[in-house]
PDB file of C-alpha atoms in Angstrom:
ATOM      1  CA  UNK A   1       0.000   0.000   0.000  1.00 79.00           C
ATOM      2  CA  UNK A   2       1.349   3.284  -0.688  1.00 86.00           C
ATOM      3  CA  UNK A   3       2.012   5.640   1.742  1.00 90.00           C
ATOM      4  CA  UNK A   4      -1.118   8.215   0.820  1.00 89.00           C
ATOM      5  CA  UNK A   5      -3.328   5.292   0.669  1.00 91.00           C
ATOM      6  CA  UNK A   6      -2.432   4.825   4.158  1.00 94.00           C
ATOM      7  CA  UNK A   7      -2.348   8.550   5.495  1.00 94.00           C
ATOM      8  CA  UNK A   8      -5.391   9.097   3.148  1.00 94.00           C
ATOM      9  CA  UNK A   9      -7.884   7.550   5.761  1.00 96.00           C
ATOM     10  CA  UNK A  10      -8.364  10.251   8.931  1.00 96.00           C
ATOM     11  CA  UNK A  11      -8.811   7.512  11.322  1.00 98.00           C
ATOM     12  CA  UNK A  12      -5.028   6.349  10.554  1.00 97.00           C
ATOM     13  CA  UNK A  13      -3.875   9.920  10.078  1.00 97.00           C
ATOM     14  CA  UNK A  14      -5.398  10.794  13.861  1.00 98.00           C
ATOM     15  CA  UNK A  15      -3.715   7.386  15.607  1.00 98.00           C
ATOM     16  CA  UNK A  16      -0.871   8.419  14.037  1.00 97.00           C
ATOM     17  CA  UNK A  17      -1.266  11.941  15.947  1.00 96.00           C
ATOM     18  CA  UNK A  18      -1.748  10.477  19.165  1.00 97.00           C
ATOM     19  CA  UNK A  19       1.098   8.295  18.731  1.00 97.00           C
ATOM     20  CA  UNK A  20       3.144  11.601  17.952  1.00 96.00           C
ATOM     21  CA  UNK A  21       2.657  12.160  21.905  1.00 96.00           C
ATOM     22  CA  UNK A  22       4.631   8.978  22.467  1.00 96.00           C
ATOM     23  CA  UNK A  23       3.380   4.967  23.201  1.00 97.00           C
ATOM     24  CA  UNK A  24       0.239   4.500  23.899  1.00 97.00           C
ATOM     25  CA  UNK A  25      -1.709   1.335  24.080  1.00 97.00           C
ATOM     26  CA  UNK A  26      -4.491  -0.184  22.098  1.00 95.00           C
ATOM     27  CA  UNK A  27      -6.718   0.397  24.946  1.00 96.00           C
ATOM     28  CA  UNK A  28      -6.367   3.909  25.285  1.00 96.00           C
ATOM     29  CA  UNK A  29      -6.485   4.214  21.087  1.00 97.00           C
ATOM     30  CA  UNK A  30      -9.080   2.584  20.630  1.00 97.00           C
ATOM     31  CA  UNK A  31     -11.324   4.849  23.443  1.00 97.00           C
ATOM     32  CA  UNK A  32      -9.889   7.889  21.480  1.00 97.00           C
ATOM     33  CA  UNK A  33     -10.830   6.476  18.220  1.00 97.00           C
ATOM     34  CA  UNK A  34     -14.627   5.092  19.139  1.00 97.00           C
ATOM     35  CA  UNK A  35     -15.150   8.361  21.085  1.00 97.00           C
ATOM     36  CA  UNK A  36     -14.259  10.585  17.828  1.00 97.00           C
ATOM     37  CA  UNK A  37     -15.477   8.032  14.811  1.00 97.00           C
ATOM     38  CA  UNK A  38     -17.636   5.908  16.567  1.00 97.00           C
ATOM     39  CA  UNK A  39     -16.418   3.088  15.214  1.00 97.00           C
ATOM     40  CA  UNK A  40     -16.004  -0.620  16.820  1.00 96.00           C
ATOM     41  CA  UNK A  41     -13.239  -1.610  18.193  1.00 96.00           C
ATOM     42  CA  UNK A  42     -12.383  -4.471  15.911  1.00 97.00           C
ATOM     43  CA  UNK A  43     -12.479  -1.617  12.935  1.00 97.00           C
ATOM     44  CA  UNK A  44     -10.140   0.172  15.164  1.00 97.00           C
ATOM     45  CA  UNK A  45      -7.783  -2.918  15.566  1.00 96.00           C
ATOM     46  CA  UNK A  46      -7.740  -2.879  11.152  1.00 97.00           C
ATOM     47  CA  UNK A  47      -6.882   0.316  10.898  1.00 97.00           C
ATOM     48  CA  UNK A  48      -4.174  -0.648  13.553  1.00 97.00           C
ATOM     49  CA  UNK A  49      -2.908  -3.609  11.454  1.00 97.00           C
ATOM     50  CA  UNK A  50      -3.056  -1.382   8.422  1.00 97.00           C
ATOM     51  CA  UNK A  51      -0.328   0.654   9.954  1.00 98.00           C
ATOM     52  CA  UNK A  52       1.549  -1.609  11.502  1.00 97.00           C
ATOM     53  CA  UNK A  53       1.572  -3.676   8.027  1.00 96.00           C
ATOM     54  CA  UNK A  54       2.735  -0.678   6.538  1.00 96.00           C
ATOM     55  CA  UNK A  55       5.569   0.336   8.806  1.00 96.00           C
ATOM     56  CA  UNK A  56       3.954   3.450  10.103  1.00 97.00           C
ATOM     57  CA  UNK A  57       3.642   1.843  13.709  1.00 97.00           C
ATOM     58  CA  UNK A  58       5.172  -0.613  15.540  1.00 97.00           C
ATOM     59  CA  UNK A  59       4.016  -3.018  18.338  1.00 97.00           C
ATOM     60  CA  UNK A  60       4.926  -4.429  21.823  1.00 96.00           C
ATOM     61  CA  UNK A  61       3.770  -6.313  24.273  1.00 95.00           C
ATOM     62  CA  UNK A  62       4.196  -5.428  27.768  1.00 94.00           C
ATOM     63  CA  UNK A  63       2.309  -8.210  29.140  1.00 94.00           C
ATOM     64  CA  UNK A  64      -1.339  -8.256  28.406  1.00 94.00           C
ATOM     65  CA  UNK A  65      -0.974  -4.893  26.839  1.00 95.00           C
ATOM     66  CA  UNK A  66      -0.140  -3.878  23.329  1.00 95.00           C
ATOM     67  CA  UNK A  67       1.828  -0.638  23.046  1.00 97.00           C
ATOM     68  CA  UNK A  68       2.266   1.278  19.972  1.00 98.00           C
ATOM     69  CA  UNK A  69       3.957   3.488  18.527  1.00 98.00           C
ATOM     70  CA  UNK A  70       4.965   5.980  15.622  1.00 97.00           C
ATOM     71  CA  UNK A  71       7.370   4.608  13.188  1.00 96.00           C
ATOM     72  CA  UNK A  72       9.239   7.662  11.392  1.00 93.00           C
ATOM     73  CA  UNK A  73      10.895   5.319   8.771  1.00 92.00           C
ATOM     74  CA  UNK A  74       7.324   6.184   5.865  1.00 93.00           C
ATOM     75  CA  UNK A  75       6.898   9.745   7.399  1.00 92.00           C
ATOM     76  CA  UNK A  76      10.478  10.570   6.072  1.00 91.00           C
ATOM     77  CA  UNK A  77       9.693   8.983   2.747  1.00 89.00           C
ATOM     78  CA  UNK A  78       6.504  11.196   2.998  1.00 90.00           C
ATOM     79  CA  UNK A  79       8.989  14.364   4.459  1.00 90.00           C
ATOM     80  CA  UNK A  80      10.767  13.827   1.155  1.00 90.00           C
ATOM     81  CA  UNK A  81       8.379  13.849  -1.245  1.00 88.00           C
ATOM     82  CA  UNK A  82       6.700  16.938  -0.550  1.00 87.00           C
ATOM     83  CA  UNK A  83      10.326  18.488  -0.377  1.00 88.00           C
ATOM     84  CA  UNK A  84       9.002  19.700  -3.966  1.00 87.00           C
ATOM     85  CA  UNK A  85       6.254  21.405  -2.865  1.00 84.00           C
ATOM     86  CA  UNK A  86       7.691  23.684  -0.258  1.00 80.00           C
ATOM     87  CA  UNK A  87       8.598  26.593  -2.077  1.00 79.00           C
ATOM     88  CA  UNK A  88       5.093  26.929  -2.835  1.00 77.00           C
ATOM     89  CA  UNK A  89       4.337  27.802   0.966  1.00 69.00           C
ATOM     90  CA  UNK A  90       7.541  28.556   2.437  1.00 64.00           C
ATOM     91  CA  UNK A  91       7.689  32.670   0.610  1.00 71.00           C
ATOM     92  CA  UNK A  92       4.117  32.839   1.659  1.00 68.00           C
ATOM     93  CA  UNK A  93       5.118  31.929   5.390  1.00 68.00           C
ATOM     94  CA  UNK A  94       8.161  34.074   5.263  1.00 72.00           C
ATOM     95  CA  UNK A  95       5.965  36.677   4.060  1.00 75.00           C
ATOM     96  CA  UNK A  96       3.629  36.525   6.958  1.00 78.00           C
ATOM     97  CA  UNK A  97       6.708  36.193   8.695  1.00 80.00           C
ATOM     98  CA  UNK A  98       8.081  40.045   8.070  1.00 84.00           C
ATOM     99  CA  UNK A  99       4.366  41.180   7.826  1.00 84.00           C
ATOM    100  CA  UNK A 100       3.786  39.952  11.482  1.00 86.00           C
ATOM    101  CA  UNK A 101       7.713  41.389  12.752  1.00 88.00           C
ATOM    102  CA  UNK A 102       6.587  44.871  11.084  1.00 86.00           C
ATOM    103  CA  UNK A 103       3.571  44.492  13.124  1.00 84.00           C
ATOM    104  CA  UNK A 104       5.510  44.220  16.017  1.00 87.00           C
ATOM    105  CA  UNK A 105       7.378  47.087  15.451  1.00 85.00           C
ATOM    106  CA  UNK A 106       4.919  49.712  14.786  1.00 84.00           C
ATOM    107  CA  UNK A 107       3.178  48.584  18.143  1.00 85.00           C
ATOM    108  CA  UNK A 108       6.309  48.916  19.666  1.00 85.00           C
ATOM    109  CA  UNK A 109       6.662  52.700  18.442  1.00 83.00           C
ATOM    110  CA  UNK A 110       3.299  53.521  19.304  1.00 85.00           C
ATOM    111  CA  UNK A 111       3.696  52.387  22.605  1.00 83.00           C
ATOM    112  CA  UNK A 112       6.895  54.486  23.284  1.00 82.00           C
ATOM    113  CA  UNK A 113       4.892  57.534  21.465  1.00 78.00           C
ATOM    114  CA  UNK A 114       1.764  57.452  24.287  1.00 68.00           C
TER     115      UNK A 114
END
């Protein structure tokens, strides 16, 4: 499976975002996900599989717990890719960038003007 294929689906894309915070178990994922999906737990457990399979996340046991967590291995491959792309944002956020220093500064010389 591709890597979009895989990020394409916002129930991977969010376990992937609460893996950013570090391990968590299936257990807690799996409340996250049913809270903010509503989906069962066993669709939870594919989508699990599905990223695991794919190298995004990796697996442990710690007794009768599973603990997963973020694999950066595809997310570099990812990283890469839209290397391309980043000119096509980057100027606009280095424009905001000066617009939002300039900003600073005229508050700053109002302030010493009152």
């Amino acid at each position: 499976m591709h890597a979009f294929d895989v990020l394409g689906d916002p129930v991977r894309r969010r376990i992937l975002e609460l893996l950013a915070a570090g391990e968590q178990s299936s257990g807690e994922l799996t409340g996250v996900i049913q809270r903010e999906f509503g989906i069962s737990q066993p669709a939870v457990s594919q989508h699990l599989r599905v990223l695991r399979d794919n190298g995004f996340a990796s697996v442990r046991a710690q007794g009768t717990r599973r603990l997963y967590a973020v694999e950066p291995g595809p997310l570099q491959e990812v990283d890469l890719w839209l290397e391309r792309f980043r000119g096509f944002w980057t100027q606009r956020l280095d424009a905001l960038a000066t617009e939002l220093a300039r900003g600073k500064r005229e508050r700053r010389m109002n302030e010493k003007d009152t």
